[in-house]
PDB file of C-alpha atoms and ligand atoms in Angstrom:
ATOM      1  CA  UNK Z   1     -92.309 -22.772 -38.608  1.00 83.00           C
ATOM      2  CA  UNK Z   2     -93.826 -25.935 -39.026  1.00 84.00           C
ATOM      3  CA  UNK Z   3     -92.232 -27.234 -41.911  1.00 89.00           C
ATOM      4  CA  UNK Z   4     -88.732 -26.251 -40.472  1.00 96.00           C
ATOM      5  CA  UNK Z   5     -86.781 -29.479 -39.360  1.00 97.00           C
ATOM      6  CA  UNK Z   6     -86.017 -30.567 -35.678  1.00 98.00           C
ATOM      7  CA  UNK Z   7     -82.475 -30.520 -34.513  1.00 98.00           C
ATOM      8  CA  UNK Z   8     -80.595 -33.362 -33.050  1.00 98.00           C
ATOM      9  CA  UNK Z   9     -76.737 -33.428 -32.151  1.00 98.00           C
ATOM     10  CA  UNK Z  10     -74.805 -35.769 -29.865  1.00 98.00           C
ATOM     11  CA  UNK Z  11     -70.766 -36.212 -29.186  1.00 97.00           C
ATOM     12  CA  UNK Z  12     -71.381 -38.728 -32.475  1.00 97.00           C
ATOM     13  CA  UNK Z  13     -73.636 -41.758 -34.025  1.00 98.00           C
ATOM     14  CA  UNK Z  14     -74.631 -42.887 -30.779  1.00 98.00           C
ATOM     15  CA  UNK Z  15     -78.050 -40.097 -30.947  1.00 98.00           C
ATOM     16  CA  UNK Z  16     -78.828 -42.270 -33.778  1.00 98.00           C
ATOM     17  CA  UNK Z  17     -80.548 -44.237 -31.461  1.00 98.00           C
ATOM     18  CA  UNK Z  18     -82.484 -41.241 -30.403  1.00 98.00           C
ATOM     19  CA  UNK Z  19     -83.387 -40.491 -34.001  1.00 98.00           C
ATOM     20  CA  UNK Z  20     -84.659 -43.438 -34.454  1.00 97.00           C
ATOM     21  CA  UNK Z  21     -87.915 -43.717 -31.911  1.00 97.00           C
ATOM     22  CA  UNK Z  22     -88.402 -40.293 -33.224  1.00 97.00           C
ATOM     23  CA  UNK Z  23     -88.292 -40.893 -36.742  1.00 97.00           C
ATOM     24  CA  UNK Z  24     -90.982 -43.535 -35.962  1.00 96.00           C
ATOM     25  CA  UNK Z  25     -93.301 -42.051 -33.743  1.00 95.00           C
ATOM     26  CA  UNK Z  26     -92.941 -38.004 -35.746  1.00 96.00           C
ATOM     27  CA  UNK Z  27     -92.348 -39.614 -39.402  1.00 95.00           C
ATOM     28  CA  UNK Z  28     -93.514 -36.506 -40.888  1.00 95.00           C
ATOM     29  CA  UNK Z  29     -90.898 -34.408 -39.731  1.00 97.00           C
ATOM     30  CA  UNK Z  30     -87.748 -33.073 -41.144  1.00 97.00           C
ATOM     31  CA  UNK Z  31     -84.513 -33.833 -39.058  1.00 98.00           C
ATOM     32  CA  UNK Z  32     -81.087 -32.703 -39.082  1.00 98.00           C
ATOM     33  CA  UNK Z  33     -78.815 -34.937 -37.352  1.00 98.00           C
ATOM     34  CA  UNK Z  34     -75.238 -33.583 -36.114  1.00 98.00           C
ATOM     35  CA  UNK Z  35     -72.749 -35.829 -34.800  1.00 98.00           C
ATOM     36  CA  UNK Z  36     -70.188 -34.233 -33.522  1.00 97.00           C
ATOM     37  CA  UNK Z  37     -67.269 -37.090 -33.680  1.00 95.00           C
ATOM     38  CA  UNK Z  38     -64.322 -34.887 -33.968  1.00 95.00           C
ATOM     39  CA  UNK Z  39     -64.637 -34.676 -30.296  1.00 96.00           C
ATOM     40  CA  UNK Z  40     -66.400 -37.513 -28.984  1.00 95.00           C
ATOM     41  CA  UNK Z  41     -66.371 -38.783 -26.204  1.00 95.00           C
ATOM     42  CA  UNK Z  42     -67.633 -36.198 -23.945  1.00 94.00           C
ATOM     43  CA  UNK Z  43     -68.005 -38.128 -20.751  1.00 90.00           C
ATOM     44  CA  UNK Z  44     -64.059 -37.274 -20.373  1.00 90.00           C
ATOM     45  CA  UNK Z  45     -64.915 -33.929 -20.358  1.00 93.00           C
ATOM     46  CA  UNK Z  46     -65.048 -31.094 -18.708  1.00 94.00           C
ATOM     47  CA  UNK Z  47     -68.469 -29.320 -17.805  1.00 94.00           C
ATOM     48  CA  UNK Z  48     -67.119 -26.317 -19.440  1.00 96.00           C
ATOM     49  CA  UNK Z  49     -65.866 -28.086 -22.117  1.00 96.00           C
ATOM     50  CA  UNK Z  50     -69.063 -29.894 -23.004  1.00 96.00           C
ATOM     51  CA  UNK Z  51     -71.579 -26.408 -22.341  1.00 97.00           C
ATOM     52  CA  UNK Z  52     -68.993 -25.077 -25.097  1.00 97.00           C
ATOM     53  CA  UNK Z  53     -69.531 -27.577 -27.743  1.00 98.00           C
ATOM     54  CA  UNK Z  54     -73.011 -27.866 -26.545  1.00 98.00           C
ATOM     55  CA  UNK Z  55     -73.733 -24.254 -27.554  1.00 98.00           C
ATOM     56  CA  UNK Z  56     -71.709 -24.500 -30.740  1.00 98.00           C
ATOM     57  CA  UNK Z  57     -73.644 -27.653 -31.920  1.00 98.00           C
ATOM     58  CA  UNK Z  58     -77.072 -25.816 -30.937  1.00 98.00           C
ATOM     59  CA  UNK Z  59     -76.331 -22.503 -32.787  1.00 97.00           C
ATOM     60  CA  UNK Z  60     -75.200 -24.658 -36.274  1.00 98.00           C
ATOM     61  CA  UNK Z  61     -78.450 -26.046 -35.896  1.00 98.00           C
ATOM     62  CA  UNK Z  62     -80.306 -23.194 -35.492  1.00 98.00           C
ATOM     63  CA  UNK Z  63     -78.116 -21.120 -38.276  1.00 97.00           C
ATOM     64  CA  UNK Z  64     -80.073 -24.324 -40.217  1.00 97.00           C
ATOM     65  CA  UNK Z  65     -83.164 -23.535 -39.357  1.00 97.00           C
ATOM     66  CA  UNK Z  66     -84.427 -26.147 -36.875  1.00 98.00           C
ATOM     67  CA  UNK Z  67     -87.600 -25.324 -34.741  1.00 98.00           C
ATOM     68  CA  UNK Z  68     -86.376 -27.471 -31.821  1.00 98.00           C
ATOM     69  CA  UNK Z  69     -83.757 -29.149 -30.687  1.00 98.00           C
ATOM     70  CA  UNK Z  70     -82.971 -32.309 -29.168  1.00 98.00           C
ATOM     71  CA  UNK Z  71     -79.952 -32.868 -26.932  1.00 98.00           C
ATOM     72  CA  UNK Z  72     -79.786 -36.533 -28.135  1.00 98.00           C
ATOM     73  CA  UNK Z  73     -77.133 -36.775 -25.441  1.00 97.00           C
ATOM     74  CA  UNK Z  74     -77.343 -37.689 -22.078  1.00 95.00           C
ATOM     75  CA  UNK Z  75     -73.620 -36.426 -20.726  1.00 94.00           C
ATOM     76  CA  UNK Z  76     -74.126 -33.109 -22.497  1.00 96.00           C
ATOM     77  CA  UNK Z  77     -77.766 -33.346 -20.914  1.00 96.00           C
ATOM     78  CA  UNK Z  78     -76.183 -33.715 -17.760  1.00 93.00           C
ATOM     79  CA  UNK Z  79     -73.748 -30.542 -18.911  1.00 94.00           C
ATOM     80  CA  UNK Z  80     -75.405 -27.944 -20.445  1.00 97.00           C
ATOM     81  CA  UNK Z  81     -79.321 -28.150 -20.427  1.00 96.00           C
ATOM     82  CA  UNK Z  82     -80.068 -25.237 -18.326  1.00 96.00           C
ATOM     83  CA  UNK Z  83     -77.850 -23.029 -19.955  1.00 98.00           C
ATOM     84  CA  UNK Z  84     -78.980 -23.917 -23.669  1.00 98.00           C
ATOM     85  CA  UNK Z  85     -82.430 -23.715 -22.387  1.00 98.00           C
ATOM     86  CA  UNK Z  86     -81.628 -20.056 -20.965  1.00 98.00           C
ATOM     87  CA  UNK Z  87     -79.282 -18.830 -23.951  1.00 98.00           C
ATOM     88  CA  UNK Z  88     -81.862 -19.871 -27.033  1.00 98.00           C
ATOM     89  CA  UNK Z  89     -85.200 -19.055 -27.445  1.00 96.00           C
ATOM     90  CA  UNK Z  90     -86.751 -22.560 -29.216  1.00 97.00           C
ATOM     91  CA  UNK Z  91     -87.812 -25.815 -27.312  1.00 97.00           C
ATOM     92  CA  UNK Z  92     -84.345 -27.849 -26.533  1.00 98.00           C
ATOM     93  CA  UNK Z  93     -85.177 -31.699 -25.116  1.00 98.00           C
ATOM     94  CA  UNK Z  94     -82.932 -32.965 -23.120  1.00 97.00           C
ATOM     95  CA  UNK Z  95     -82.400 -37.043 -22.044  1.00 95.00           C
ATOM     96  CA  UNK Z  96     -83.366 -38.283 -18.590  1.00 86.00           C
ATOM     97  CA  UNK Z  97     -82.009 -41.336 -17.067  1.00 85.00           C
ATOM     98  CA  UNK Z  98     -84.710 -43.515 -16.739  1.00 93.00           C
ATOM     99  CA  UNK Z  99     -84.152 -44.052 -13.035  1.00 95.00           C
ATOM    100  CA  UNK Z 100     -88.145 -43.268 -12.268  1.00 94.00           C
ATOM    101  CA  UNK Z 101     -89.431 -46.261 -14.128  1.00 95.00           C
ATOM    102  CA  UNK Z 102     -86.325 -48.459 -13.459  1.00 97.00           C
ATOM    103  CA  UNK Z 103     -87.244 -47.521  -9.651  1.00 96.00           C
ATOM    104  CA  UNK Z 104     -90.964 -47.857 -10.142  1.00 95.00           C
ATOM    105  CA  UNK Z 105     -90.792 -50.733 -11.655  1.00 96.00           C
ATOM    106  CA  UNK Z 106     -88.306 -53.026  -9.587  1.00 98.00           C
ATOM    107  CA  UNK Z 107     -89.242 -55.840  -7.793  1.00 97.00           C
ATOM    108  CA  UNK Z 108     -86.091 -56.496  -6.508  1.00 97.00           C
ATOM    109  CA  UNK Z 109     -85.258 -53.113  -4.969  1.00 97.00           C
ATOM    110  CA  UNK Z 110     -82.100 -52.852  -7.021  1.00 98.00           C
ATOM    111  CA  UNK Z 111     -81.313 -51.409 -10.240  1.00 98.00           C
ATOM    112  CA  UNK Z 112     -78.451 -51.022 -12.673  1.00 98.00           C
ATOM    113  CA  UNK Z 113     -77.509 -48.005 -14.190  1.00 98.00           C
ATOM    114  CA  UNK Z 114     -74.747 -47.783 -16.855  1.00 97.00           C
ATOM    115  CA  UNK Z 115     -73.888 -44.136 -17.890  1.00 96.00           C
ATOM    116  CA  UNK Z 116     -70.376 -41.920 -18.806  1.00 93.00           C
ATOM    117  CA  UNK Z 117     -68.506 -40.504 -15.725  1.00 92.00           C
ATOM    118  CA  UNK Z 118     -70.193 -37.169 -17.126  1.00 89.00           C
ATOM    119  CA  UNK Z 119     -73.866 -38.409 -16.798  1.00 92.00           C
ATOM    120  CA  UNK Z 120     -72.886 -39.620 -13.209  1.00 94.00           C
ATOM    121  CA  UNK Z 121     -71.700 -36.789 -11.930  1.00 91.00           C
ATOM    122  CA  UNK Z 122     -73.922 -34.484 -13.215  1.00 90.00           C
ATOM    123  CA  UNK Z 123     -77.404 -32.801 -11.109  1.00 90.00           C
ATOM    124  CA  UNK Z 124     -79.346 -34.446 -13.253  1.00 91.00           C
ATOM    125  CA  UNK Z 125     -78.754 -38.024 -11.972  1.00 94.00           C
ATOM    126  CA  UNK Z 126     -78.414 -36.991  -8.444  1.00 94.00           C
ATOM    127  CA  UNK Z 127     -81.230 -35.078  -8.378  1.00 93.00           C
ATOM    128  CA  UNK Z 128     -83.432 -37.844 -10.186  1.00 93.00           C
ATOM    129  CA  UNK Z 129     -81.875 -40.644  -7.824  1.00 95.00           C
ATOM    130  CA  UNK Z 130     -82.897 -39.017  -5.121  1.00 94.00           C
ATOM    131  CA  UNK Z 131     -86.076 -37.922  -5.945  1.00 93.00           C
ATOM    132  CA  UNK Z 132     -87.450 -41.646  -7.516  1.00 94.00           C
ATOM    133  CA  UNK Z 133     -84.823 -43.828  -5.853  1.00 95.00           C
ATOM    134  CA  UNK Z 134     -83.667 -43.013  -2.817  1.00 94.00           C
ATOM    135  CA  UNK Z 135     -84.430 -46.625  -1.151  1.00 93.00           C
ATOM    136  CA  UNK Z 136     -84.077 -48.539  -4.080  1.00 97.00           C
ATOM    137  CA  UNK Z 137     -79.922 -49.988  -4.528  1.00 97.00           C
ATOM    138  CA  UNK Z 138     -78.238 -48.692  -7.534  1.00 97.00           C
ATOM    139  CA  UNK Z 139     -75.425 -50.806  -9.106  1.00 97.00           C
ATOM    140  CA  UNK Z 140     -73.751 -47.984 -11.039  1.00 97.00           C
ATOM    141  CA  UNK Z 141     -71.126 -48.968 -14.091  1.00 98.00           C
ATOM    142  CA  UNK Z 142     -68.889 -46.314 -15.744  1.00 97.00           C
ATOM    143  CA  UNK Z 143     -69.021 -47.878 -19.234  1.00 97.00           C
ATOM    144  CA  UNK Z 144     -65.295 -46.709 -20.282  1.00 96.00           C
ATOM    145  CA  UNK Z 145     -64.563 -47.559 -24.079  1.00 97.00           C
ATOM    146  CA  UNK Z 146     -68.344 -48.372 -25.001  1.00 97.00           C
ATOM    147  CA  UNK Z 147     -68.508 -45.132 -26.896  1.00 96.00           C
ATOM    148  CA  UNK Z 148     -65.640 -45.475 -28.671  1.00 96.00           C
ATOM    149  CA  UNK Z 149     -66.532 -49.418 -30.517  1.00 97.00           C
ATOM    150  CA  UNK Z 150     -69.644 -47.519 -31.475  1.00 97.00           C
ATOM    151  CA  UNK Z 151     -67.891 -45.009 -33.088  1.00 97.00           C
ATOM    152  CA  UNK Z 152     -65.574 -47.229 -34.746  1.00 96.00           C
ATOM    153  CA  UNK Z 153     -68.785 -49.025 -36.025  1.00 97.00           C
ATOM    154  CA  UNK Z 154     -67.437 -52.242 -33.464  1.00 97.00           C
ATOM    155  CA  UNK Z 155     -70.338 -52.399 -31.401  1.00 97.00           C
ATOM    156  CA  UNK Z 156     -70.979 -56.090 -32.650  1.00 96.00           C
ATOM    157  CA  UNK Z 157     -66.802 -57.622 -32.248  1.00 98.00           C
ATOM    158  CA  UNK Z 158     -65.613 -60.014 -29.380  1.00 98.00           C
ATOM    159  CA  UNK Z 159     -63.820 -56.808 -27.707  1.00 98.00           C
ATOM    160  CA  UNK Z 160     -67.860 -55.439 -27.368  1.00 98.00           C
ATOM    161  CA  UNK Z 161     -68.838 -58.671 -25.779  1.00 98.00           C
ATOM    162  CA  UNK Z 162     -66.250 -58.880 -23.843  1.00 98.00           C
ATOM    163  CA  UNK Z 163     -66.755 -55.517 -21.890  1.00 98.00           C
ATOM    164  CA  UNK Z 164     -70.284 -55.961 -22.143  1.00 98.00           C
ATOM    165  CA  UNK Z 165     -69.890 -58.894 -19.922  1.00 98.00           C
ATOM    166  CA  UNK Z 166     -67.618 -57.306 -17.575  1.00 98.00           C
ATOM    167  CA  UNK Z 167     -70.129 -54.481 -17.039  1.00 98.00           C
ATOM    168  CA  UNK Z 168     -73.414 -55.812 -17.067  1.00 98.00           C
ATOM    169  CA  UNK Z 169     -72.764 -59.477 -15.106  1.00 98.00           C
ATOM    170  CA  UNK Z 170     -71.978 -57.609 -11.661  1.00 98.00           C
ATOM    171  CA  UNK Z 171     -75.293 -56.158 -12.274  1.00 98.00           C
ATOM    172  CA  UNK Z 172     -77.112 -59.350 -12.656  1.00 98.00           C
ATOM    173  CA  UNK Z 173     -74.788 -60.892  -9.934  1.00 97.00           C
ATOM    174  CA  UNK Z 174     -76.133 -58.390  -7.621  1.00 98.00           C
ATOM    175  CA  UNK Z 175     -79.677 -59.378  -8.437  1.00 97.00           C
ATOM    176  CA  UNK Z 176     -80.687 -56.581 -10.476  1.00 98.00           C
ATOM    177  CA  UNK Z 177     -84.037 -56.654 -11.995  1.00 98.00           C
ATOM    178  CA  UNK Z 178     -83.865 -52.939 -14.131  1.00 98.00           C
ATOM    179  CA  UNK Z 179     -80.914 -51.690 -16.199  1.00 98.00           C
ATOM    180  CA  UNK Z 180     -81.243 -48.504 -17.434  1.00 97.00           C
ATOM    181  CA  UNK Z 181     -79.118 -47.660 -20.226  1.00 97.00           C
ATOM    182  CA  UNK Z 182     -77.636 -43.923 -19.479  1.00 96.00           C
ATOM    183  CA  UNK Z 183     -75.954 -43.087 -22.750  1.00 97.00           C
ATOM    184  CA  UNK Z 184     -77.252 -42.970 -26.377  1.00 97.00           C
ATOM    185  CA  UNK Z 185     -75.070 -44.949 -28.150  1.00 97.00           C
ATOM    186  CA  UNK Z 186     -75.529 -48.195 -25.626  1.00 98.00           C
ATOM    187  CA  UNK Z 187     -78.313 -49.315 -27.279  1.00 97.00           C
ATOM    188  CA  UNK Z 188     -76.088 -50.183 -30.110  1.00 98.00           C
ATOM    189  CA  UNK Z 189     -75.355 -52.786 -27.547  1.00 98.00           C
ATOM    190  CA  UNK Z 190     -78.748 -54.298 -27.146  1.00 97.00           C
ATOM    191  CA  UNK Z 191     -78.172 -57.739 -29.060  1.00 96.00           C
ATOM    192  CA  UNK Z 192     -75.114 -58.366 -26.815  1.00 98.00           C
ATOM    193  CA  UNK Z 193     -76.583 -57.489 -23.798  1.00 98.00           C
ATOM    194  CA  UNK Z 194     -79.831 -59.426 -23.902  1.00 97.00           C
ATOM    195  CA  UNK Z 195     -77.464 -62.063 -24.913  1.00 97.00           C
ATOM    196  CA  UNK Z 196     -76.540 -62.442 -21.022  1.00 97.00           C
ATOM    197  CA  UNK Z 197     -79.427 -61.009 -19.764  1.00 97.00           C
ATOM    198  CA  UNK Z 198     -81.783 -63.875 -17.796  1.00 96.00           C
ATOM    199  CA  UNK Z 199     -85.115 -62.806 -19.032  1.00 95.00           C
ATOM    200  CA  UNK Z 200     -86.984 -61.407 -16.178  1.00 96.00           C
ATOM    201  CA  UNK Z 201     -84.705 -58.344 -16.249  1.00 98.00           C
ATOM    202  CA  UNK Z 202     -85.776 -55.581 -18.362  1.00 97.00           C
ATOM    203  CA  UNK Z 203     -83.270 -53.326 -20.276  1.00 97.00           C
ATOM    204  CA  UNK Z 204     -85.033 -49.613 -20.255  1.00 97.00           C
ATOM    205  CA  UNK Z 205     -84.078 -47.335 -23.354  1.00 94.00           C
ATOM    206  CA  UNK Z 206     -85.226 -43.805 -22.653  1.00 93.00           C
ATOM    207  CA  UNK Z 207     -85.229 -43.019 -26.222  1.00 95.00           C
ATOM    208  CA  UNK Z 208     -88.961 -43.544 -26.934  1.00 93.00           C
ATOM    209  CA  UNK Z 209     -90.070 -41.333 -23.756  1.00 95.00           C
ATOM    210  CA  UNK Z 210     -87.735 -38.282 -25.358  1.00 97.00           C
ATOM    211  CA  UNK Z 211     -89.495 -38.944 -28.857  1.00 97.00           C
ATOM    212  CA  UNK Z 212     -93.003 -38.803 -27.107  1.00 97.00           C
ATOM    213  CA  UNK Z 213     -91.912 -35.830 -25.156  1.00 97.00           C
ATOM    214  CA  UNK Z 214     -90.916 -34.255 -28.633  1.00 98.00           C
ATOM    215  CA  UNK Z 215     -93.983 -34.654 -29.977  1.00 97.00           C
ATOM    216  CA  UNK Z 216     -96.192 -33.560 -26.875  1.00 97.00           C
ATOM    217  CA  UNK Z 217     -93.924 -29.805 -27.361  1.00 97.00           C
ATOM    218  CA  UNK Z 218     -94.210 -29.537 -30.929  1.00 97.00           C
ATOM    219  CA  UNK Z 219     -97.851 -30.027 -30.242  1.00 96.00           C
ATOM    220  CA  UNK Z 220     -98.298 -27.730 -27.416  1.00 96.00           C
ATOM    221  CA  UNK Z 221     -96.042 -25.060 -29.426  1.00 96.00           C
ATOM    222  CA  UNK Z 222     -98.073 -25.580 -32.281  1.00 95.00           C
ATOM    223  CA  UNK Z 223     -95.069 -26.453 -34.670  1.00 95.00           C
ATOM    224  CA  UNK Z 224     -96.208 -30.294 -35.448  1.00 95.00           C
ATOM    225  CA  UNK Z 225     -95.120 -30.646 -39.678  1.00 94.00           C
ATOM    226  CA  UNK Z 226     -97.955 -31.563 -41.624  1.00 85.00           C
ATOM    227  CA  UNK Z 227     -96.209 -32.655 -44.706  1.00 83.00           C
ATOM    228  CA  UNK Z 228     -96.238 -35.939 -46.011  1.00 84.00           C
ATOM    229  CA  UNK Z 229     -93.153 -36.901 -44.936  1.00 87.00           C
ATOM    230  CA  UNK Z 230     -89.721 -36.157 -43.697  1.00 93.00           C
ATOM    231  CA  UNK Z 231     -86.572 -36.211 -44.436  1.00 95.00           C
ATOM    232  CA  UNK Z 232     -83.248 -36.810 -43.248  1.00 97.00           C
ATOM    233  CA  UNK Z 233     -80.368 -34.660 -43.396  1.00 98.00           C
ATOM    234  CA  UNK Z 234     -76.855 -35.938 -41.701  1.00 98.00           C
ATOM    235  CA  UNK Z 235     -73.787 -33.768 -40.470  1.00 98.00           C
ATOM    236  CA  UNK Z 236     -70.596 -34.663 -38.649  1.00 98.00           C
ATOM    237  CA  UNK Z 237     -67.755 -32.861 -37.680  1.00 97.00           C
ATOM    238  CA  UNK Z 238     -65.236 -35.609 -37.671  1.00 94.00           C
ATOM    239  CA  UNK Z 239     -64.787 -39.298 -38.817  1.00 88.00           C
ATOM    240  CA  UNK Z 240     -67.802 -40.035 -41.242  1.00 95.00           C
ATOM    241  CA  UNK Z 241     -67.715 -43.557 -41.920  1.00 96.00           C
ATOM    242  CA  UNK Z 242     -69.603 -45.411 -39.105  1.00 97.00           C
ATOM    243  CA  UNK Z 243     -72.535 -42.833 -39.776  1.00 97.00           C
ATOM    244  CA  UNK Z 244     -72.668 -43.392 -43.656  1.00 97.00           C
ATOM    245  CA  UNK Z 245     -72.580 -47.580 -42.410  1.00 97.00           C
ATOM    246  CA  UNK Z 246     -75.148 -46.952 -39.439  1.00 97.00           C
ATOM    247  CA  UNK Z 247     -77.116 -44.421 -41.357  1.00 98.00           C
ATOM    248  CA  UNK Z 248     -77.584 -46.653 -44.415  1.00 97.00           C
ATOM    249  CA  UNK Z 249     -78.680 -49.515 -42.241  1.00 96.00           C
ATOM    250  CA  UNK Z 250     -81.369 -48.186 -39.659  1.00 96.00           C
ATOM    251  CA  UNK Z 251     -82.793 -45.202 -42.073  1.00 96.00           C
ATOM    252  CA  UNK Z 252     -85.013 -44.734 -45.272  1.00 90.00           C
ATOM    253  CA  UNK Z 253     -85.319 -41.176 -46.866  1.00 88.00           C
ATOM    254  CA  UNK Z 254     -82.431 -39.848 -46.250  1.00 93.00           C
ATOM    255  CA  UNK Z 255     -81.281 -36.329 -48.328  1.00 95.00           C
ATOM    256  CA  UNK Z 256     -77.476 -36.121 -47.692  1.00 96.00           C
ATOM    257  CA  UNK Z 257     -74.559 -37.366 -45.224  1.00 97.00           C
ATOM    258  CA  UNK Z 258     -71.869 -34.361 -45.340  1.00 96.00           C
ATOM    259  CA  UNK Z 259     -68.790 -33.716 -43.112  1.00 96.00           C
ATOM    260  CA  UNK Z 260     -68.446 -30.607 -42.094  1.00 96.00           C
ATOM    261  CA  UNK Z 261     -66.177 -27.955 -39.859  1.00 93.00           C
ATOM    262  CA  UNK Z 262     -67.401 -26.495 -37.351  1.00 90.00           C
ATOM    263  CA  UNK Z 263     -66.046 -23.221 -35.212  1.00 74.00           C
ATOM    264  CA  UNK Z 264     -64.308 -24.251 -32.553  1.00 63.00           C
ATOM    265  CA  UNK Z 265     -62.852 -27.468 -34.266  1.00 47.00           C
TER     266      UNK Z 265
HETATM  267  N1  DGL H   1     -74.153 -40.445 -26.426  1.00 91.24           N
HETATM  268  C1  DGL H   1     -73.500 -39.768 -25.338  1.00 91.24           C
HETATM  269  C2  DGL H   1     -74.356 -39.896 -24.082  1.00 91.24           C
HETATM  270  O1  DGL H   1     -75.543 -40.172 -24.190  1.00 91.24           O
HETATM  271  C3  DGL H   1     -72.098 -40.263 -25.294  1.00 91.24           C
HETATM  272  C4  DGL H   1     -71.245 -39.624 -24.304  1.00 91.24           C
HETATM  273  C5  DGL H   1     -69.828 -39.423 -24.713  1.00 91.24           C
HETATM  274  O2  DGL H   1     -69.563 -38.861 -25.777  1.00 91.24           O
HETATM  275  O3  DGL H   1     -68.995 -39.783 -23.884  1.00 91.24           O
HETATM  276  O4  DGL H   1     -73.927 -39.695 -22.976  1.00 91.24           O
END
């Protein structure tokens, strides 16, 4: 079991991100990577919906072998966590939105959160809101179309910047000292963002607590790969060209990049 790869899917590219704090910190492991762009976005979707593709993406994965699975995906977190975790029988990690240290960590007593209409009105965020920052004021941003320039590898054009600004300055406006980025593929949009950003507020990624997480229940499970090192292995179930460009640029070792067809396509 321990050489057997680790499972990753999100709606597309943007659990690329995701992939890679864990490729960093867990370089000896195996990954498979599914991006499932034929039907990204998911925030637009329904709960039903989402659990559906959610369970789909998880049994390709584990029809490949993975040990573990990572829901590199914060809206189909939101979704379909407890009933992936119910229906299969291997470790499945799940994103957080890093309200606790946002909240923890604000000196300010307000914090900006940007996140899909799915993340937001999922249990997850209200239950973590209220549990780590009840008194502290969220400035909450839908970020409608983000998803989409990442998937269309436009992450970096004047249309980016553009919304970018629109989103993030009512957020500094409002005296914001914490942003917490709610959606794997918005740390595509890093560069622009710290652009604007004065520098005593700090953008908080999630993706590196999820990779130490990873590691902490491969270890406990007793699954940790001991080979040398890993390698990559790339599927999507739709458009394939921004994760051939993305792939080629953030990742070394990498076996294959295949489109494929999935069930309910
Ligand atoms: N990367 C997904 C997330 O973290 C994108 C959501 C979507 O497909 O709308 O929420």
């Amino acid at each position: 079991m321990k050489k057997q790869p680790i499972g990753i899917f999100d709606s597309g590219v943007g659990g690329l991100s995701v992939l890679l704090e864990i490729n960093a910190f867990l370089p000896n492991e195996d990954v498979i990577y599914l991006a499932d762009s034929k039907n990204c976005p998911y925030g637009p979707k329904s709960d039903e919906q989402i659990i559906k593709l959610s369970i789909r993406n998880c049994e390709f994965l584990i029809a490949n072998s993975c040990k573990a699975i990572v829901v590199a995906c914060n809206t189909a977190t939101a979704a379909a966590i407890e009933v992936l975790r119910s229906k299969f029988n291997i470790p499945i990690i799940g994103m957080e939105p890093a309200i606790k240290p946002a909240a923890l960590n604000t000196n300010t007593g307000k914090i900006g959160i940007l996140a899909t209409k799915g993340t937001f009105n999922g249990k997850l965020y209200k239950d973590t809101s209220e549990k780590y920052a009840n008194n502290i004021d969220k400035v909450v941003q839908i970020g409608d179309g983000l998803v989409e320039l990442v998937e269309n590898n436009m992450h970096n054009s004047e249309e980016a910047r553009q919304l970018i600004f629109k989103y993030i300055s009512p957020m500094i406006n409002n005296n914001v000292d914490q942003i917490v980025l709610g959606c794997t593929h918005y740390p595509f949009f890093k560069s622009l963002i710290l652009d604007i950003l004065p520098e005593h507020i700090k953008l908080i990624d999630p993706s590196l607590a999820i990779a130490v997480r990873l590691k902490s229940v491969l270890k406990k499970a007793g699954i940790l790969s001991v080979k040398p090192q890993g390698k990559l292995i790339f599927y999507s179930s739709g458009e394939i060209n921004t994760l051939q460009i993305l792939v080629k640029e953030y990742f070394q070792k990498v076996e294959s990049i295949q489109k494929i067809t999935l069930d309910t396509n």
